[in-house]
Short mmCIF file of C-alpha atoms and ligand atoms in Angstrom, two decimals:
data_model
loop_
_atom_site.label_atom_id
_atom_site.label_comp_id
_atom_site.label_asym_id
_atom_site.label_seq_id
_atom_site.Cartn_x
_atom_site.Cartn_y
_atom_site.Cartn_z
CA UNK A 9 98.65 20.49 11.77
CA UNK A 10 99.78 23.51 14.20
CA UNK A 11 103.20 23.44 15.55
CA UNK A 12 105.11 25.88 17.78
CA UNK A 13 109.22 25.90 18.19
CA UNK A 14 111.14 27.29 20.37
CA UNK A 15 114.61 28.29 19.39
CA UNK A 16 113.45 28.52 16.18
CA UNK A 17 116.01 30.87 14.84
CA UNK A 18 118.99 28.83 15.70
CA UNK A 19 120.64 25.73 13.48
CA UNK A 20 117.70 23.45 14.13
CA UNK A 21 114.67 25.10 14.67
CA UNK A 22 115.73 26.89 11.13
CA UNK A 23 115.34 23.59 9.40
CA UNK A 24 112.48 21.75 10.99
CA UNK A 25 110.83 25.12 10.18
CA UNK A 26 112.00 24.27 6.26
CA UNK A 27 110.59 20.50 7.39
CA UNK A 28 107.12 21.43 8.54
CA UNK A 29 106.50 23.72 6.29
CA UNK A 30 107.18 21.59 3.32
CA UNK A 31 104.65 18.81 5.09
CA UNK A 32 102.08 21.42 4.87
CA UNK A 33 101.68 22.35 9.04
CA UNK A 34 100.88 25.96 10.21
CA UNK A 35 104.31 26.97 12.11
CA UNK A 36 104.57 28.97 15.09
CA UNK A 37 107.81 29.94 16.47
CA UNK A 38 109.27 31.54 19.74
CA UNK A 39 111.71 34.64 19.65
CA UNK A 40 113.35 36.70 21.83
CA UNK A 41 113.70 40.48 21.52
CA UNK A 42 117.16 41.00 20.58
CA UNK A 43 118.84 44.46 19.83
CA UNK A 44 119.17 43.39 15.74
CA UNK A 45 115.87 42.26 13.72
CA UNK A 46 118.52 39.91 12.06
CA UNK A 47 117.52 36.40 11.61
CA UNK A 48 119.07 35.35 8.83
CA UNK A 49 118.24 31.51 9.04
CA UNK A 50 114.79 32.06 8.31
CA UNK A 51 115.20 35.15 5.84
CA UNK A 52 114.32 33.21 3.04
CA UNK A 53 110.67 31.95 4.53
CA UNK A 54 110.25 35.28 6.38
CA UNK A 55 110.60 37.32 2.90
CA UNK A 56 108.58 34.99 1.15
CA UNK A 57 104.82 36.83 1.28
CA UNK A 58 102.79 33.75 0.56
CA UNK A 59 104.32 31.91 3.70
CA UNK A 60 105.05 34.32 6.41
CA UNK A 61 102.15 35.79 8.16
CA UNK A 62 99.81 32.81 6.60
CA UNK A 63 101.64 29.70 7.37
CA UNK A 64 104.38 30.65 9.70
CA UNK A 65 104.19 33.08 12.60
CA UNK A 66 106.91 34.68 14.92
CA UNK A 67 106.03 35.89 18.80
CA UNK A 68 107.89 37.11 20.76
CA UNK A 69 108.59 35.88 24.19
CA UNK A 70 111.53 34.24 26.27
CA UNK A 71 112.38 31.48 28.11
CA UNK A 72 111.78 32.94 31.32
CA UNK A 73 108.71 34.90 30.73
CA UNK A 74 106.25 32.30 31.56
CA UNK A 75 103.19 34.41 31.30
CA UNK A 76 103.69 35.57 27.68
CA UNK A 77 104.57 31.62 27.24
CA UNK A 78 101.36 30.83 28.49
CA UNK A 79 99.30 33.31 26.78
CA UNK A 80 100.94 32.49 23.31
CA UNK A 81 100.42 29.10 23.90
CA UNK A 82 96.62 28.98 25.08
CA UNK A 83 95.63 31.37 21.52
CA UNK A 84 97.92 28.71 19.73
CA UNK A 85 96.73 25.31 21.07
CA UNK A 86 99.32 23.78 18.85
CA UNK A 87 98.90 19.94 18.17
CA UNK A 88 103.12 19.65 18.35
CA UNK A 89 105.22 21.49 19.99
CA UNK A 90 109.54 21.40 19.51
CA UNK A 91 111.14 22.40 22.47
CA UNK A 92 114.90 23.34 20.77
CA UNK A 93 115.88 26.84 22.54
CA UNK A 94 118.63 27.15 25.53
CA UNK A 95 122.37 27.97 25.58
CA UNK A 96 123.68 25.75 23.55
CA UNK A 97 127.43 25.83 23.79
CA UNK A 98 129.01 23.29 26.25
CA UNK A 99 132.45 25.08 26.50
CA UNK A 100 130.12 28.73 27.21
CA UNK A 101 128.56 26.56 29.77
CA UNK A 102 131.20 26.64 31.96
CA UNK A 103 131.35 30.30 31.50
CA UNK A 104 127.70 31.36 32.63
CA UNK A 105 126.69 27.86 34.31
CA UNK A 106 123.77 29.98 35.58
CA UNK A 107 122.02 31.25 32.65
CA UNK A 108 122.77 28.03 30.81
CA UNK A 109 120.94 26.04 33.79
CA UNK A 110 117.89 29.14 34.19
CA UNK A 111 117.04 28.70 30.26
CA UNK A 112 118.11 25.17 29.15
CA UNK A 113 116.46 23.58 32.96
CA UNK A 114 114.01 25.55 34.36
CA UNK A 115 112.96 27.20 31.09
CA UNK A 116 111.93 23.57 30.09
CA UNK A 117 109.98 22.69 33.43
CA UNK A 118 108.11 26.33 33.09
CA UNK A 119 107.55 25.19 29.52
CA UNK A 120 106.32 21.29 30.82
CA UNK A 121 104.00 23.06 33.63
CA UNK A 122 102.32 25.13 30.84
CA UNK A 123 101.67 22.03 28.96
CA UNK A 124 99.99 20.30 31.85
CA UNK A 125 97.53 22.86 31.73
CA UNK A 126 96.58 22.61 28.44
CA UNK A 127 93.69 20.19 27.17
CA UNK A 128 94.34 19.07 25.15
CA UNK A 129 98.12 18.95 25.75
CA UNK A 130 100.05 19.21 22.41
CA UNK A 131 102.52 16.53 21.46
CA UNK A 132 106.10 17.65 23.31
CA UNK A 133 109.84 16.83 21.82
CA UNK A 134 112.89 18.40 24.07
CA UNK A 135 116.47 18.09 22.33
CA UNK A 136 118.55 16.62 24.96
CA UNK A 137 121.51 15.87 24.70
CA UNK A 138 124.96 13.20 24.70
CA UNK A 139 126.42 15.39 27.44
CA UNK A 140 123.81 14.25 29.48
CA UNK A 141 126.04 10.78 29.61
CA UNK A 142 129.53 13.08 30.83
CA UNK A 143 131.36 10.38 31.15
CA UNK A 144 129.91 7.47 29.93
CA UNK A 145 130.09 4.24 31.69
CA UNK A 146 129.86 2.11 28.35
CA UNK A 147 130.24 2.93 24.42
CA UNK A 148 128.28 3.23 22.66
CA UNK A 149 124.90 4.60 24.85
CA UNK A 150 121.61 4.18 24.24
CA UNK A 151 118.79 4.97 25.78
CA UNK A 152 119.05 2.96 28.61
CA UNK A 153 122.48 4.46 29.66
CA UNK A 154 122.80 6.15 32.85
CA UNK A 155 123.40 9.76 33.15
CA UNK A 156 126.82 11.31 34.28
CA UNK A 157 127.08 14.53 33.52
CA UNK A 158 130.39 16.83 33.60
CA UNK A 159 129.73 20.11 32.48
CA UNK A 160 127.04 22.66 33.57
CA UNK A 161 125.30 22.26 30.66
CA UNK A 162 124.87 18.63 30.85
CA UNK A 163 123.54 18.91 34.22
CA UNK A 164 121.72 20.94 33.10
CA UNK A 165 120.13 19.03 30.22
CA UNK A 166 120.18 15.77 33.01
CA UNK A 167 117.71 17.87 34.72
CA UNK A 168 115.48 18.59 32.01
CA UNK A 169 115.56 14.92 30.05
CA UNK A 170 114.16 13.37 33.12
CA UNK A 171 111.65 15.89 33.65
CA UNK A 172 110.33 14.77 30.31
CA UNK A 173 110.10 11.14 31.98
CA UNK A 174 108.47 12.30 34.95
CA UNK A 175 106.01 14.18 32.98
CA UNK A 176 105.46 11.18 30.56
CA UNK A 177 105.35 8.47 33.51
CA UNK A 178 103.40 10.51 35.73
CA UNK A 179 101.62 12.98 34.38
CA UNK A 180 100.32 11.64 31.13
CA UNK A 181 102.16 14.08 28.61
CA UNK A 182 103.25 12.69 24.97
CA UNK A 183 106.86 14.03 25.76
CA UNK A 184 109.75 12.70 24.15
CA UNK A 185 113.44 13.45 24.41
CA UNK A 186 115.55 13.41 21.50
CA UNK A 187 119.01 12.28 22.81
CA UNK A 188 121.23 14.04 20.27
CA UNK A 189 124.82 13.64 19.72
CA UNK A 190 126.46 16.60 18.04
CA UNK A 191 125.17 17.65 14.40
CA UNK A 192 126.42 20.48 11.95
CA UNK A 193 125.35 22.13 9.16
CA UNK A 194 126.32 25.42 7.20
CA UNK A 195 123.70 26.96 10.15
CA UNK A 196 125.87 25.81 12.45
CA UNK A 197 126.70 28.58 15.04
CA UNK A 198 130.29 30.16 14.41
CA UNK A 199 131.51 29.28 17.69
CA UNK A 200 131.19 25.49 17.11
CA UNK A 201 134.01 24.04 16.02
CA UNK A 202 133.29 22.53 13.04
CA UNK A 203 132.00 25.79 11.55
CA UNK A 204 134.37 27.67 12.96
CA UNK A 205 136.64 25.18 10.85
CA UNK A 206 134.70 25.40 7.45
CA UNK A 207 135.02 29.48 7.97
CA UNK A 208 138.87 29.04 8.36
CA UNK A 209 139.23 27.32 5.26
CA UNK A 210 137.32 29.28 3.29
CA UNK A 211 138.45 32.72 4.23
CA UNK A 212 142.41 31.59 3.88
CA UNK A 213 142.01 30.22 0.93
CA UNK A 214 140.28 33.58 -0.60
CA UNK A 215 143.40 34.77 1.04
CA UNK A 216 141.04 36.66 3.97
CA UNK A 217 142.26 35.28 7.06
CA UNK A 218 145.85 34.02 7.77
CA UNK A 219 145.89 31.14 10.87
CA UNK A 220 143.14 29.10 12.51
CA UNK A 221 143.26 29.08 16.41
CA UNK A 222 141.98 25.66 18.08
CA UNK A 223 142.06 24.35 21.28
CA UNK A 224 142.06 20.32 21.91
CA UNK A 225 142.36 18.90 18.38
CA UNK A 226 142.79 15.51 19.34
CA UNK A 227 139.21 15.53 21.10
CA UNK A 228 136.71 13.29 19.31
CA UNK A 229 132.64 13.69 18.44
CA UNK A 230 130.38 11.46 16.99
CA UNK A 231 128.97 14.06 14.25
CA UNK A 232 125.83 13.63 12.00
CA UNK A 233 123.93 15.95 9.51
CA UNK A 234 121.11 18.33 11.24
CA UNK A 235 118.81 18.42 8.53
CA UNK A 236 118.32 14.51 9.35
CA UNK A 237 117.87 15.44 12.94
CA UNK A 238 115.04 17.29 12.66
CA UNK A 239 113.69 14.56 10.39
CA UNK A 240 113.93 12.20 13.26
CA UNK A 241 112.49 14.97 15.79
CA UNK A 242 109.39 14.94 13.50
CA UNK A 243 109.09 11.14 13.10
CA UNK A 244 109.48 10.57 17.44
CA UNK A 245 105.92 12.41 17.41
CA UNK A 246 104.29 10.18 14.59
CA UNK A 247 104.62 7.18 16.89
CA UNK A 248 102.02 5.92 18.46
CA UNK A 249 103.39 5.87 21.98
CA UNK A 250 106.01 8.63 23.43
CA UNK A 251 109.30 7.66 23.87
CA UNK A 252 113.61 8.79 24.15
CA UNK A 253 115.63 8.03 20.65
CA UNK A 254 119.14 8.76 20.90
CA UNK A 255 120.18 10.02 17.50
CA UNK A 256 123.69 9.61 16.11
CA UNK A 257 125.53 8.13 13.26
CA UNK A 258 127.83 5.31 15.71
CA UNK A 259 130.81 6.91 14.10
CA UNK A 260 133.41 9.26 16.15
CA UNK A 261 136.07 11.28 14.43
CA UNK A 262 138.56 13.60 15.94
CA UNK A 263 138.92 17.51 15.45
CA UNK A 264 141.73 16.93 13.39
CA UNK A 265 140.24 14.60 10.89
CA UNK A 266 137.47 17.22 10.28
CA UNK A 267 140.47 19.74 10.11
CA UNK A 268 142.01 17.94 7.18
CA UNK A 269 138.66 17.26 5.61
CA UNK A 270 137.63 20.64 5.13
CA UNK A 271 141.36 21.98 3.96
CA UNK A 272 141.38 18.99 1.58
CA UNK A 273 138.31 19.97 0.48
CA UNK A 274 140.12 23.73 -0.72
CA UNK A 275 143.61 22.06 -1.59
CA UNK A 276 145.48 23.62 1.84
CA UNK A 277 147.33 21.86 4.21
CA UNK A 278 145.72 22.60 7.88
CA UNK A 279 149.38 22.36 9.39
CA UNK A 280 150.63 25.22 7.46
CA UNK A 281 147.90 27.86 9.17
CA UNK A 282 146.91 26.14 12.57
CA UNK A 283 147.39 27.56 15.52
CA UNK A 284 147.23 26.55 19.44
CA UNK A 285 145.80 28.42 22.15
CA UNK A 286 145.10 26.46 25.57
CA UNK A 287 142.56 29.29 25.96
CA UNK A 288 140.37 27.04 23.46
CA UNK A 289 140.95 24.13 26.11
CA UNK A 290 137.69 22.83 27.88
CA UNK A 291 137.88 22.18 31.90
CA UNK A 292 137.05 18.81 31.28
CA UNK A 293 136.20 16.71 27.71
CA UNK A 294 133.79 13.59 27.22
CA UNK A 295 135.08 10.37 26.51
CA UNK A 296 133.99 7.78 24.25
CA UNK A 297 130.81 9.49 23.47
CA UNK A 298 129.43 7.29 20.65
CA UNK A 299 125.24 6.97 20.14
CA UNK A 300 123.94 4.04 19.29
CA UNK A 301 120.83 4.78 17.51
CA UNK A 302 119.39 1.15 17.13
CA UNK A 303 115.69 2.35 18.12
CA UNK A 304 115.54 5.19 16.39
CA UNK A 305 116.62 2.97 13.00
CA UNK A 306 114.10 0.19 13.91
CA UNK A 307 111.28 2.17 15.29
CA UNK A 308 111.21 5.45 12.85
CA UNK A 309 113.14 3.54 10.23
CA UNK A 310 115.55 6.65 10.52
CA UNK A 311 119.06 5.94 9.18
CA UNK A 312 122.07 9.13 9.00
CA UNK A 313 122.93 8.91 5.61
CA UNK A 314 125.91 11.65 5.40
CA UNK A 315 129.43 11.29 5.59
CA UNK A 316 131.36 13.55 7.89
CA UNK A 317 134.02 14.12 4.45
CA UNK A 318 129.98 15.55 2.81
CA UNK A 319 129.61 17.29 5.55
CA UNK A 320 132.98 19.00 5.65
CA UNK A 321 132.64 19.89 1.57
CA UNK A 322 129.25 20.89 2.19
CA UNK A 323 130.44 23.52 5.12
CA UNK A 324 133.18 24.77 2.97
CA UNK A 325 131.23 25.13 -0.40
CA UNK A 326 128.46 27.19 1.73
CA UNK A 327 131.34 29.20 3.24
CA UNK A 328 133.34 29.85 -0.09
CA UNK A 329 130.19 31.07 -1.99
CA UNK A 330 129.10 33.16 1.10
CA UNK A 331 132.35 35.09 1.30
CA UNK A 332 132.95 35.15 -2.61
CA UNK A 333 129.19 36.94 -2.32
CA UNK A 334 130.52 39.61 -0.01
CA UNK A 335 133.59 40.50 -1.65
CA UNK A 336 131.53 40.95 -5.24
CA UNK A 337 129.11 43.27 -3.32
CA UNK A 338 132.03 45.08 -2.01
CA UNK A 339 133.70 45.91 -5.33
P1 NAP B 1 121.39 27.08 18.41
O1 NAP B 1 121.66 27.23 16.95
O2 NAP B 1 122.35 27.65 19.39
O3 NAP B 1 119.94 27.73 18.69
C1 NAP B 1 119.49 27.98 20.00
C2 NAP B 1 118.15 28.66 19.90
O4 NAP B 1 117.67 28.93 21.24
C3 NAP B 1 118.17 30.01 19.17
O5 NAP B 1 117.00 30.13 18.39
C4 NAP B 1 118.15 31.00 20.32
O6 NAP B 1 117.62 32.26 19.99
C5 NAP B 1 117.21 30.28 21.28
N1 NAP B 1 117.27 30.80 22.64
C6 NAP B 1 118.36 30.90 23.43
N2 NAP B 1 118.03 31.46 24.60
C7 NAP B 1 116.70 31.74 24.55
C8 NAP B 1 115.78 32.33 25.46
N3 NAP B 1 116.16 32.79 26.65
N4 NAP B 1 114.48 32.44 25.09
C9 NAP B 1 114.08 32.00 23.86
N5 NAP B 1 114.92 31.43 22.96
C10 NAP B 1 116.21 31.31 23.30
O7 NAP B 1 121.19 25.54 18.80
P2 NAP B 1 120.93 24.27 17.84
O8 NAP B 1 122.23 23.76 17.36
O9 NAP B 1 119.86 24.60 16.86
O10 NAP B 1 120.39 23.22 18.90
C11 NAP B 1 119.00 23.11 19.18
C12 NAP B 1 118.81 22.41 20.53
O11 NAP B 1 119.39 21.11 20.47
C13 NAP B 1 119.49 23.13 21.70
O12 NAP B 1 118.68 23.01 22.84
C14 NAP B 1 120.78 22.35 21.89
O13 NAP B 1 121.26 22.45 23.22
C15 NAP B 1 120.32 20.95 21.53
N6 NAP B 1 121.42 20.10 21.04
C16 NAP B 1 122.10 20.48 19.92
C17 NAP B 1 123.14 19.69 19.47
C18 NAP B 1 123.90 20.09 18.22
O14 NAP B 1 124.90 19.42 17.93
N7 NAP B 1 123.46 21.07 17.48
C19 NAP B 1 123.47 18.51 20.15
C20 NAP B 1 122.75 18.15 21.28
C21 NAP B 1 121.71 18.95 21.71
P3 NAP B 1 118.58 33.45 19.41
O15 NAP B 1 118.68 33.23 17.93
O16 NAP B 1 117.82 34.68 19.78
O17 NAP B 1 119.91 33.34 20.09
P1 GDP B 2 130.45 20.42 21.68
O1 GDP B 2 130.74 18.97 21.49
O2 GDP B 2 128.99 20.68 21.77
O3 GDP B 2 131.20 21.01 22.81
O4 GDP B 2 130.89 21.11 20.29
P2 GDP B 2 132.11 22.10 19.93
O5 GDP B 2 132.08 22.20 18.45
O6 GDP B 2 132.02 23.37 20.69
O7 GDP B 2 133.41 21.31 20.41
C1 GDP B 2 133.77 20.08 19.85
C2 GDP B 2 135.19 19.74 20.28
O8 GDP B 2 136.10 20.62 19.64
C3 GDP B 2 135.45 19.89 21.76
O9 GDP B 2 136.19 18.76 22.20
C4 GDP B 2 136.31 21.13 21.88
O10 GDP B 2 137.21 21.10 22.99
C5 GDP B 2 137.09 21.03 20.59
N1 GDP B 2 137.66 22.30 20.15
C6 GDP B 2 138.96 22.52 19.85
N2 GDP B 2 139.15 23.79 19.52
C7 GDP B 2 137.96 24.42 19.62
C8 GDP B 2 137.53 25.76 19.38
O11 GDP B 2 138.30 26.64 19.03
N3 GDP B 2 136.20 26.02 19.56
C9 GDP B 2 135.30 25.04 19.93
N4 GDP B 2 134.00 25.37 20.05
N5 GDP B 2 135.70 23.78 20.18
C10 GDP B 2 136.99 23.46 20.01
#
């Protein structure tokens, strides 16, 4: 099995890579040029001779470079293919709404027209998103929810979930969106605030940092585990028909619960070092985002199996031995 990935240096591109290269597939992913070579999700597959170059390959392109898109994927003619690149930040979102809606909406519909053209046309997953439900109406969602978007980069995601319909309804394609309520990991990008959390209490309590500045603490997610995520990406194209999963563990917890997880998890009291700064403070928060994941649990038999207080320990611990790394090599 072929497969190509787009965003495949971020959180979860990094592990479905780990995913499908365990189940044996030939892995092609997407980057763009950037001014640093760095990718240090994939380092260890990328410095590992008897994988990279023979059983995973990395070309470069962009979301809004449709002809190299096109090129790459006609030599490819992968038999899946993981849509998983845009901006990615909500709160950014509101920052460069027009970026975030170029890569994250148009770069999919450049990506679905692409796909048209191919025959055959490879098997298509897009991670959409909770935001696309804003504002929900009810709680928990699922599937069937309708879509109420209130930031630019749920519109934006809106825009490209029901593309995925229109392609699927109309057009024939095997596309499926996975509906995906927020999931962490020690890949996690920095500027999330769960990992942005785990940093905090690792780098106090190695005495390397002295306060931890947060915006809305009181602000809730439903949070799951992305390793499973990408499990559940992988099982949606298995099925025999296409079709949207929302994937979430049915479980919210507030900022501040994950706060006192992860200082728990290092003996520290969070009051002691936290700071406020409304700068942190989104225009606008969901409400009462909870997934309801019922399909995904009966039709892929997919079930989260982490517990947000794992999570938080398994954050930390990544963060602790990370920074106690750098200050040996520094000695
Ligand atoms: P992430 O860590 O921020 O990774 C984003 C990826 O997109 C990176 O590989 C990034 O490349 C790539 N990318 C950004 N702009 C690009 C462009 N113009 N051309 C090509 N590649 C580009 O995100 P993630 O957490 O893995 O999330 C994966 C997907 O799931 C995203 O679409 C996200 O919106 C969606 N999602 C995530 C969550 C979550 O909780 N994680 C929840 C709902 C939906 P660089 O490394 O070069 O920046
Ligand atoms: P999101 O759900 O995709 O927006 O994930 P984030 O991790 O960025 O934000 C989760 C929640 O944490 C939101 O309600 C934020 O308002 C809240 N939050 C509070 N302080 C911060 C912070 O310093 N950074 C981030 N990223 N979020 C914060």
């Amino acid at each position: 099995m072929r497969a190509v990935i787009t965003g495949i240096t971020g959180q979860d591109g990094s592990y479905l890579t780990d995913l499908l290269l365990a189940k044996g597939y030939e892995v092609h992913g997407i980057v763009r040029r950037s001014s640093t070579l760095q990718r240090p999700r994939l380092d260890q597959q990328v410095h590992d001779q008897s994988i990279y170059g023979k059983r995973l390959f990395l070309h470069y392109s962009d979301l809004t470079d449709t002809t190299s898109l096109r090129r790459i994927l006609s030599r490819i003619v992968p038999d899946e293919f993981y849509h998983l690149a845009g901006q990615s930040h909500v709160g950014l979102s509101f920052e460069i709404p027009e970026s975030t809606c170029e890569l994250t909406a148009m770069g999919t519909l450049r990506i679905l027209e692409i796909l048209r053209d191919l025959s055959p046309s490879p098997r298509f997953l897009h991670a959409s998103s909770r935001e696309i439900f804003g504002t929900p109406i009810c709680s928990p969602q699922n599937e069937d929810t309708p879509l109420n978007p209130n930031s630019p980069y749920g519109a934006a995601k809106a825009f490209a979930n029901q593309l995925v319909k229109i392609y699927r309804d109309s057009l024939g394609l095997f596309g499926c969106n996975a509906i995906c309520y927020n999931h962490e990991s020690p890949r996690r990008a920095e500027n999330f605030v769960t990992r942005k959390i785990s940093i905090a209490a690792a780098s106090i309590k190695l005495g390397l940092q002295k306060e931890l500045i947060l915006g809305n603490i009181d602000s809730s997610r439903d949070w799951g585990c992305a390793p499973e995520f990408v499990e559940a990406m992988w099982l949606m194209l298995q099925q025999p028909n296409p079709k949207d999963y929302i994937l979430a563990t049915g479980k919210t917890h507030s900022v501040r619960e994950f706060l006192e997880l992860a200082f728990q998890h290092v003996g520290l009291d969070w009051k002691t070092y936290y700071r406020h700064d409304p700068r942190f403070q989104r225009p606008v928060e969901p409400e009462n985002l909870r997934g309801d994941a019922s399909r995904a649990s009966i039709e892929l038999g997919w079930k989260p199996k982490t517990s947000l207080a794992q999570l938080a320990a398994m954050m930390v611990d990544h963060d602790l031995s990370r920074l106690e790394q750098s200050i040996l090599e520094k000695q």
